[in-house]
């Protein structure tokens, strides 16, 4: 099973979160917003240079900074 | 005889708290600051049957951890002011994310009503929500609303009065954190129940917060247990 960080994903790719790394306030906020292991995410859009990256999770859209996205690991879901 | 009630409106950012607040209080509003900080504090009053209800519009939060000023304000208000009823304004179109806060409120022992707002948007997206089922599992009343069209306001007031009148016990909802964590919670709960702090906060909630290494609770605990 292919594991990547969210920052390595391309638009329309889907995955299941396996790990959310990081620490401090932003990390905590990300967890509070539902970015937690075993949740499915779809990458919607990626800005030039990969920052920010827009994902869809639990039915809503969320923008993440690249520095946050590199710490979120996903198992790719084949289409 | 008018009876006085204090209620608080909480919810995720943009879930419609201020719209509900305006529907309830109309022009009977005043704006101040939370003690010691510059965050705006909105309060208002409304009358319903023989109740004189004071309504507080709390800052929008995703969670009740102690990581931001808004969260600390919302949390302290609920724990320390102990409003008679807490109305959790939930965005029906974003149920899963919003219910995280709902569960935290229930763990805090708040006497809760879930106001399921934005029912129009949820319907527009094809969501059909089984209100009775939700209410059964949460152990709270669930009131569907479209606050922007002032729909559901009377039903909400009806539930507020009913909860206040009947002294319905807070929901018994209890999240099972799994054996390992539950064992630690139990140990901590035993210790906590002997401390003065357990008169202010539910012991289980304090135990969970200590395990999360919540800074504010840890600090309060150290201060309150010097002997
Ligand atoms: N479609 C729809 N829109 C609503 C509803 N209730 C509120 N709104 C709109 O949603 C937006 C946000 O509403 P507010 O009442 O400001 O939300 P809030 O929870 O106070 O937001 P914060 O204080 O920023 O956390 C406004 O544009 C409202 O008009 C509703 O039931 N349906
Ligand atoms: Mg508001």
Short mmCIF file of C-alpha atoms and ligand atoms in Angstrom, two decimals:
data_model
loop_
_atom_site.label_atom_id
_atom_site.label_comp_id
_atom_site.label_asym_id
_atom_site.label_seq_id
_atom_site.Cartn_x
_atom_site.Cartn_y
_atom_site.Cartn_z
CA UNK A 1 0.00 0.00 0.00
CA UNK A 2 1.48 3.33 -1.07
CA UNK A 3 2.03 5.84 1.71
CA UNK A 4 2.65 9.51 0.96
CA UNK A 5 2.47 12.80 2.74
CA UNK A 6 -0.46 15.04 1.84
CA UNK A 7 2.03 17.45 0.29
CA UNK A 8 3.00 14.81 -2.26
CA UNK A 9 -0.54 14.25 -3.48
CA UNK A 10 -1.97 15.66 -6.67
CA UNK A 11 -5.43 17.10 -7.28
CA UNK A 12 -8.23 14.50 -7.35
CA UNK A 13 -6.12 11.93 -5.50
CA UNK A 14 -7.72 10.28 -2.51
CA UNK A 15 -6.24 8.76 0.59
CA UNK A 16 -6.89 7.64 4.11
CA UNK A 17 -5.00 9.44 6.87
CA UNK A 18 -2.62 7.23 8.82
CA UNK A 19 -0.70 9.73 10.91
CA UNK A 20 -0.83 13.42 11.78
CA UNK A 21 2.55 14.68 12.97
CA UNK A 22 3.47 18.04 14.43
CA UNK A 23 3.02 19.86 17.69
CA UNK A 24 1.69 23.08 19.12
CA UNK A 25 -1.37 25.15 18.34
CA UNK A 26 -1.67 24.58 14.60
CA UNK A 27 -1.32 20.85 15.05
CA UNK A 28 -4.03 20.88 17.69
CA UNK A 29 -6.31 23.01 15.51
CA UNK A 30 -5.90 20.61 12.60
CA UNK A 31 -6.95 17.68 14.79
CA UNK A 32 -9.89 19.66 16.16
CA UNK A 33 -11.09 20.27 12.62
CA UNK A 34 -11.34 16.56 11.99
CA UNK A 35 -8.02 15.83 10.30
CA UNK A 36 -7.44 12.61 12.25
CA UNK A 37 -6.23 9.09 11.41
CA UNK A 38 -8.58 6.82 9.43
CA UNK A 39 -10.42 9.79 7.88
CA UNK A 40 -10.57 9.98 4.08
CA UNK A 41 -9.26 13.05 2.26
CA UNK A 42 -9.35 14.20 -1.33
CA UNK A 43 -6.96 16.79 -2.65
CA UNK A 44 -8.96 19.48 -4.43
CA UNK A 45 -6.42 22.07 -5.51
CA UNK A 46 -2.76 22.74 -5.07
CA UNK A 47 -1.36 26.25 -5.38
CA UNK A 48 1.91 26.93 -7.24
CA UNK A 49 4.85 25.69 -5.16
CA UNK A 50 2.42 23.47 -3.26
CA UNK A 51 1.35 26.10 -0.74
CA UNK A 52 -1.45 26.17 0.28
CA UNK A 53 -3.10 22.88 -0.52
CA UNK A 54 -6.86 22.57 -0.46
CA UNK A 55 -8.38 19.33 0.73
CA UNK A 56 -11.87 17.98 1.17
CA UNK A 57 -12.49 16.16 4.42
CA UNK A 58 -15.68 15.11 6.21
CA UNK A 59 -17.64 16.90 3.49
CA UNK A 60 -16.00 20.31 3.75
CA UNK A 61 -13.03 22.13 2.27
CA UNK A 62 -9.94 23.01 4.24
CA UNK A 63 -6.79 24.87 3.23
CA UNK A 64 -3.52 23.65 4.69
CA UNK A 65 -0.07 25.17 4.65
CA UNK A 66 2.62 23.07 3.06
CA UNK A 67 4.47 22.79 6.37
CA UNK A 68 1.36 21.20 7.85
CA UNK A 69 0.65 18.99 4.85
CA UNK A 70 4.13 17.42 4.90
CA UNK A 71 3.42 16.05 8.36
CA UNK A 72 0.13 14.40 7.43
CA UNK A 73 0.57 10.87 6.09
CA UNK A 74 -1.98 9.03 3.98
CA UNK A 75 -2.45 5.64 2.47
CA UNK A 76 -3.45 6.13 -1.15
CA UNK A 77 -6.87 4.91 -2.26
CA UNK A 78 -6.94 3.63 -5.84
CA UNK A 79 -9.67 4.98 -8.05
CA UNK B 1 -43.64 35.84 38.85
CA UNK B 2 -40.88 36.08 36.27
CA UNK B 3 -38.26 33.42 36.45
CA UNK B 4 -34.70 34.16 35.44
CA UNK B 5 -32.69 31.95 33.12
CA UNK B 6 -29.14 32.22 31.81
CA UNK B 7 -28.32 30.59 28.52
CA UNK B 8 -25.21 30.52 26.36
CA UNK B 9 -24.91 30.04 22.60
CA UNK B 10 -21.84 28.10 21.48
CA UNK B 11 -20.82 26.55 18.18
CA UNK B 12 -18.25 26.34 15.42
CA UNK B 13 -17.31 29.59 13.67
CA UNK B 14 -19.95 30.59 11.13
CA UNK B 15 -22.59 28.14 12.33
CA UNK B 16 -25.13 30.92 12.88
CA UNK B 17 -24.75 31.82 16.57
CA UNK B 18 -25.14 35.56 16.08
CA UNK B 19 -28.13 35.05 13.78
CA UNK B 20 -29.84 32.95 16.44
CA UNK B 21 -28.80 35.51 19.07
CA UNK B 22 -30.43 38.29 17.04
CA UNK B 23 -33.59 36.24 16.53
CA UNK B 24 -33.84 35.65 20.26
CA UNK B 25 -32.94 39.05 21.61
CA UNK B 26 -33.94 41.49 18.86
CA UNK B 27 -32.92 44.95 20.01
CA UNK B 28 -32.34 43.96 23.62
CA UNK B 29 -28.59 43.61 23.26
CA UNK B 30 -25.53 45.08 24.84
CA UNK B 31 -21.92 44.68 23.87
CA UNK B 32 -19.02 44.70 26.29
CA UNK B 33 -15.73 42.92 26.74
CA UNK B 34 -14.84 39.71 28.46
CA UNK B 35 -13.05 40.55 31.72
CA UNK B 36 -9.42 41.42 31.12
CA UNK B 37 -9.40 40.81 27.38
CA UNK B 38 -10.45 42.69 24.26
CA UNK B 39 -12.64 39.96 22.82
CA UNK B 40 -16.15 41.30 22.33
CA UNK B 41 -18.82 40.02 24.69
CA UNK B 42 -22.36 40.10 23.41
CA UNK B 43 -25.27 39.65 25.75
CA UNK B 44 -28.96 40.22 25.38
CA UNK B 45 -32.28 39.42 26.94
CA UNK B 46 -35.56 38.00 25.82
CA UNK B 47 -38.87 37.08 27.37
CA UNK B 48 -40.65 33.82 26.84
CA UNK B 49 -43.74 32.83 28.81
CA UNK B 50 -42.84 33.85 32.36
CA UNK B 51 -39.11 33.60 31.77
CA UNK B 52 -36.67 36.46 31.61
CA UNK B 53 -33.81 34.93 29.65
CA UNK B 54 -30.27 36.33 29.49
CA UNK B 55 -28.46 35.13 26.38
CA UNK B 56 -24.67 35.16 25.89
CA UNK B 57 -23.23 34.84 22.35
CA UNK B 58 -19.90 33.04 22.87
CA UNK B 59 -16.96 33.17 20.42
CA UNK B 60 -16.99 30.55 17.63
CA UNK B 61 -14.81 27.54 18.43
CA UNK B 62 -14.06 24.11 16.97
CA UNK B 63 -13.05 22.69 20.29
CA UNK B 64 -12.75 23.57 23.96
CA UNK B 65 -9.07 23.01 24.47
CA UNK B 66 -7.07 25.79 26.06
CA UNK B 67 -5.21 26.69 22.89
CA UNK B 68 -6.81 29.98 22.00
CA UNK B 69 -8.32 32.85 23.89
CA UNK B 70 -11.69 32.21 22.26
CA UNK B 71 -11.68 28.63 23.46
CA UNK B 72 -10.70 29.59 26.98
CA UNK B 73 -13.44 32.24 27.10
CA UNK B 74 -16.10 29.80 25.89
CA UNK B 75 -14.94 27.05 28.19
CA UNK B 76 -14.60 29.20 31.31
CA UNK B 77 -18.02 30.68 30.74
CA UNK B 78 -19.62 27.25 30.61
CA UNK B 79 -17.70 25.79 33.54
CA UNK B 80 -17.67 28.81 35.80
CA UNK B 81 -20.91 30.65 35.05
CA UNK B 82 -22.78 27.38 34.70
CA UNK B 83 -25.55 28.65 32.43
CA UNK B 84 -28.92 26.95 33.00
CA UNK B 85 -28.95 25.81 29.39
CA UNK B 86 -26.20 25.71 26.76
CA UNK B 87 -27.44 25.90 23.18
CA UNK B 88 -24.99 24.30 20.76
CA UNK B 89 -25.52 25.79 17.30
CA UNK B 90 -24.58 23.02 14.89
CA UNK B 91 -24.18 23.47 11.13
CA UNK B 92 -26.33 20.65 9.76
CA UNK B 93 -24.32 20.69 6.53
CA UNK B 94 -21.14 19.94 8.47
CA UNK B 95 -22.45 17.57 11.05
CA UNK B 96 -19.42 15.37 11.61
CA UNK B 97 -17.01 18.22 12.25
CA UNK B 98 -19.50 20.13 14.41
CA UNK B 99 -20.38 17.16 16.63
CA UNK B 100 -16.84 17.06 17.99
CA UNK B 101 -17.58 20.22 19.95
CA UNK B 102 -20.98 18.82 20.95
CA UNK B 103 -19.33 15.81 22.54
CA UNK B 104 -16.89 18.01 24.43
CA UNK B 105 -19.77 20.07 25.79
CA UNK B 106 -21.53 16.93 26.94
CA UNK B 107 -18.37 15.68 28.62
CA UNK B 108 -18.24 18.94 30.52
CA UNK B 109 -21.65 18.14 31.92
CA UNK B 110 -23.40 21.04 30.21
CA UNK B 111 -27.19 20.93 30.08
CA UNK B 112 -27.34 20.97 26.32
CA UNK B 113 -29.76 21.62 23.49
CA UNK B 114 -28.53 20.95 19.98
CA UNK B 115 -29.84 23.59 17.55
CA UNK B 116 -29.40 22.01 14.15
CA UNK B 117 -29.04 25.12 12.04
CA UNK B 118 -28.68 25.58 8.26
CA UNK B 119 -31.21 22.85 7.62
CA UNK B 120 -31.90 24.54 4.25
CA UNK B 121 -28.29 24.09 3.13
CA UNK B 122 -28.15 20.51 4.37
CA UNK B 123 -31.37 19.78 2.48
CA UNK B 124 -29.98 21.48 -0.62
CA UNK B 125 -27.02 19.11 -0.55
CA UNK B 126 -29.34 16.15 -0.32
CA UNK B 127 -28.62 15.34 3.33
CA UNK B 128 -31.46 13.79 5.26
CA UNK B 129 -30.90 13.83 8.99
CA UNK B 130 -32.77 11.50 11.31
CA UNK B 131 -33.45 13.96 14.11
CA UNK B 132 -34.90 11.45 16.56
CA UNK B 133 -31.99 9.10 16.11
CA UNK B 134 -29.50 11.90 16.67
CA UNK B 135 -31.37 13.09 19.74
CA UNK B 136 -31.50 9.55 21.13
CA UNK B 137 -27.77 9.00 20.78
CA UNK B 138 -26.73 12.41 22.08
CA UNK B 139 -29.24 12.32 24.90
CA UNK B 140 -30.25 15.92 24.18
CA UNK B 141 -33.13 17.66 22.42
CA UNK B 142 -32.39 18.43 18.78
CA UNK B 143 -34.14 21.46 17.26
CA UNK B 144 -33.99 21.91 13.45
CA UNK B 145 -33.54 25.56 12.44
CA UNK B 146 -33.04 27.95 9.57
CA UNK B 147 -31.88 30.92 11.61
CA UNK B 148 -31.43 33.22 8.61
CA UNK B 149 -35.18 32.92 8.00
CA UNK B 150 -36.01 32.96 11.71
CA UNK B 151 -37.26 29.42 11.57
CA UNK B 152 -37.11 27.26 14.67
CA UNK B 153 -36.80 30.10 17.16
CA UNK B 154 -40.07 29.36 18.97
CA UNK B 155 -39.28 25.63 19.10
CA UNK B 156 -35.88 26.45 20.57
CA UNK B 157 -37.43 28.66 23.23
CA UNK B 158 -39.93 25.90 23.99
CA UNK B 159 -37.11 23.43 24.56
CA UNK B 160 -35.17 25.91 26.69
CA UNK B 161 -38.19 26.36 28.94
CA UNK B 162 -38.85 22.63 29.05
CA UNK B 163 -35.28 21.78 30.03
CA UNK B 164 -35.18 24.52 32.66
CA UNK B 165 -38.56 23.56 34.07
CA UNK B 166 -38.16 19.82 34.26
CA UNK B 167 -34.59 19.97 35.56
CA UNK B 168 -33.85 17.20 33.09
CA UNK B 169 -30.50 15.67 34.07
CA UNK B 170 -27.63 16.35 31.66
CA UNK B 171 -27.10 13.78 28.95
CA UNK B 172 -25.51 10.53 30.03
CA UNK B 173 -23.46 10.33 26.84
CA UNK B 174 -20.11 8.80 27.58
CA UNK B 175 -17.34 8.21 25.08
CA UNK B 176 -15.49 4.95 25.57
CA UNK B 177 -11.81 5.72 25.04
CA UNK B 178 -10.76 2.07 25.07
CA UNK B 179 -9.44 -0.05 27.89
CA UNK B 180 -5.97 1.44 28.28
CA UNK B 181 -7.16 5.02 28.44
CA UNK B 182 -10.21 4.16 30.54
CA UNK B 183 -7.96 2.56 33.17
CA UNK B 184 -5.95 5.76 33.45
CA UNK B 185 -9.09 7.87 33.56
CA UNK B 186 -10.42 5.76 36.40
CA UNK B 187 -7.24 6.14 38.46
CA UNK B 188 -7.21 9.89 37.93
CA UNK B 189 -10.91 10.19 38.67
CA UNK B 190 -10.36 8.58 42.07
CA UNK B 191 -7.67 11.09 42.95
CA UNK B 192 -9.58 14.02 41.50
CA UNK B 193 -12.78 13.25 43.40
CA UNK B 194 -10.89 13.88 46.64
CA UNK B 195 -9.80 17.33 45.50
CA UNK B 196 -11.62 20.63 45.81
CA UNK B 197 -11.56 21.02 42.05
CA UNK B 198 -14.08 18.23 41.57
CA UNK B 199 -16.78 20.44 43.07
CA UNK B 200 -16.33 22.81 40.14
CA UNK B 201 -15.70 20.46 37.24
CA UNK B 202 -16.84 16.93 36.39
CA UNK B 203 -14.09 14.53 37.56
CA UNK B 204 -14.13 12.56 34.32
CA UNK B 205 -13.71 15.69 32.23
CA UNK B 206 -10.76 16.80 34.39
CA UNK B 207 -9.18 13.37 34.04
CA UNK B 208 -9.46 13.48 30.24
CA UNK B 209 -7.99 16.98 30.17
CA UNK B 210 -5.07 15.95 32.37
CA UNK B 211 -4.32 13.05 30.03
CA UNK B 212 -4.42 15.48 27.10
CA UNK B 213 -1.88 17.59 29.01
CA UNK B 214 -4.19 20.56 28.81
CA UNK B 215 -2.09 23.46 30.11
CA UNK B 216 -4.86 25.38 31.81
CA UNK B 217 -6.36 22.43 33.63
CA UNK B 218 -2.94 21.18 34.67
CA UNK B 219 -2.18 24.62 36.08
CA UNK B 220 -5.50 24.88 37.91
CA UNK B 221 -4.90 21.46 39.33
CA UNK B 222 -1.49 22.36 40.69
CA UNK B 223 -2.84 25.53 42.26
CA UNK B 224 -5.84 23.79 43.77
CA UNK B 225 -3.91 20.93 45.29
CA UNK B 226 -1.04 22.57 47.11
CA UNK B 227 -1.61 20.56 50.26
N1 LIG C 1 -28.49 29.33 4.52
C1 LIG C 1 -28.43 29.67 5.80
N2 LIG C 1 -27.60 30.64 6.20
C2 LIG C 1 -27.57 30.96 7.52
C3 LIG C 1 -28.39 30.30 8.46
N3 LIG C 1 -28.14 30.84 9.68
C4 LIG C 1 -27.19 31.79 9.50
N4 LIG C 1 -26.84 31.88 8.19
C5 LIG C 1 -25.83 32.75 7.59
O1 LIG C 1 -24.54 32.26 7.93
C6 LIG C 1 -23.61 33.35 8.10
C7 LIG C 1 -22.94 33.25 9.45
O2 LIG C 1 -23.89 33.50 10.45
P1 LIG C 1 -23.49 34.12 11.87
O3 LIG C 1 -24.74 34.18 12.67
O4 LIG C 1 -22.71 35.35 11.72
O5 LIG C 1 -22.54 32.96 12.41
P2 LIG C 1 -21.71 32.96 13.77
O6 LIG C 1 -21.78 31.56 14.29
O7 LIG C 1 -22.16 34.03 14.68
O8 LIG C 1 -20.24 33.23 13.24
P3 LIG C 1 -18.95 33.64 14.11
O9 LIG C 1 -19.40 34.58 15.19
O10 LIG C 1 -18.03 34.24 13.12
O11 LIG C 1 -18.42 32.36 14.66
C8 LIG C 1 -24.42 34.60 7.89
O12 LIG C 1 -24.25 35.02 6.57
C9 LIG C 1 -25.86 34.15 8.14
O13 LIG C 1 -26.81 34.93 7.44
C10 LIG C 1 -29.28 29.26 7.99
O14 LIG C 1 -30.00 28.61 8.74
N5 LIG C 1 -29.24 29.01 6.66
MG1 LIG C 2 -21.03 35.57 15.61
#
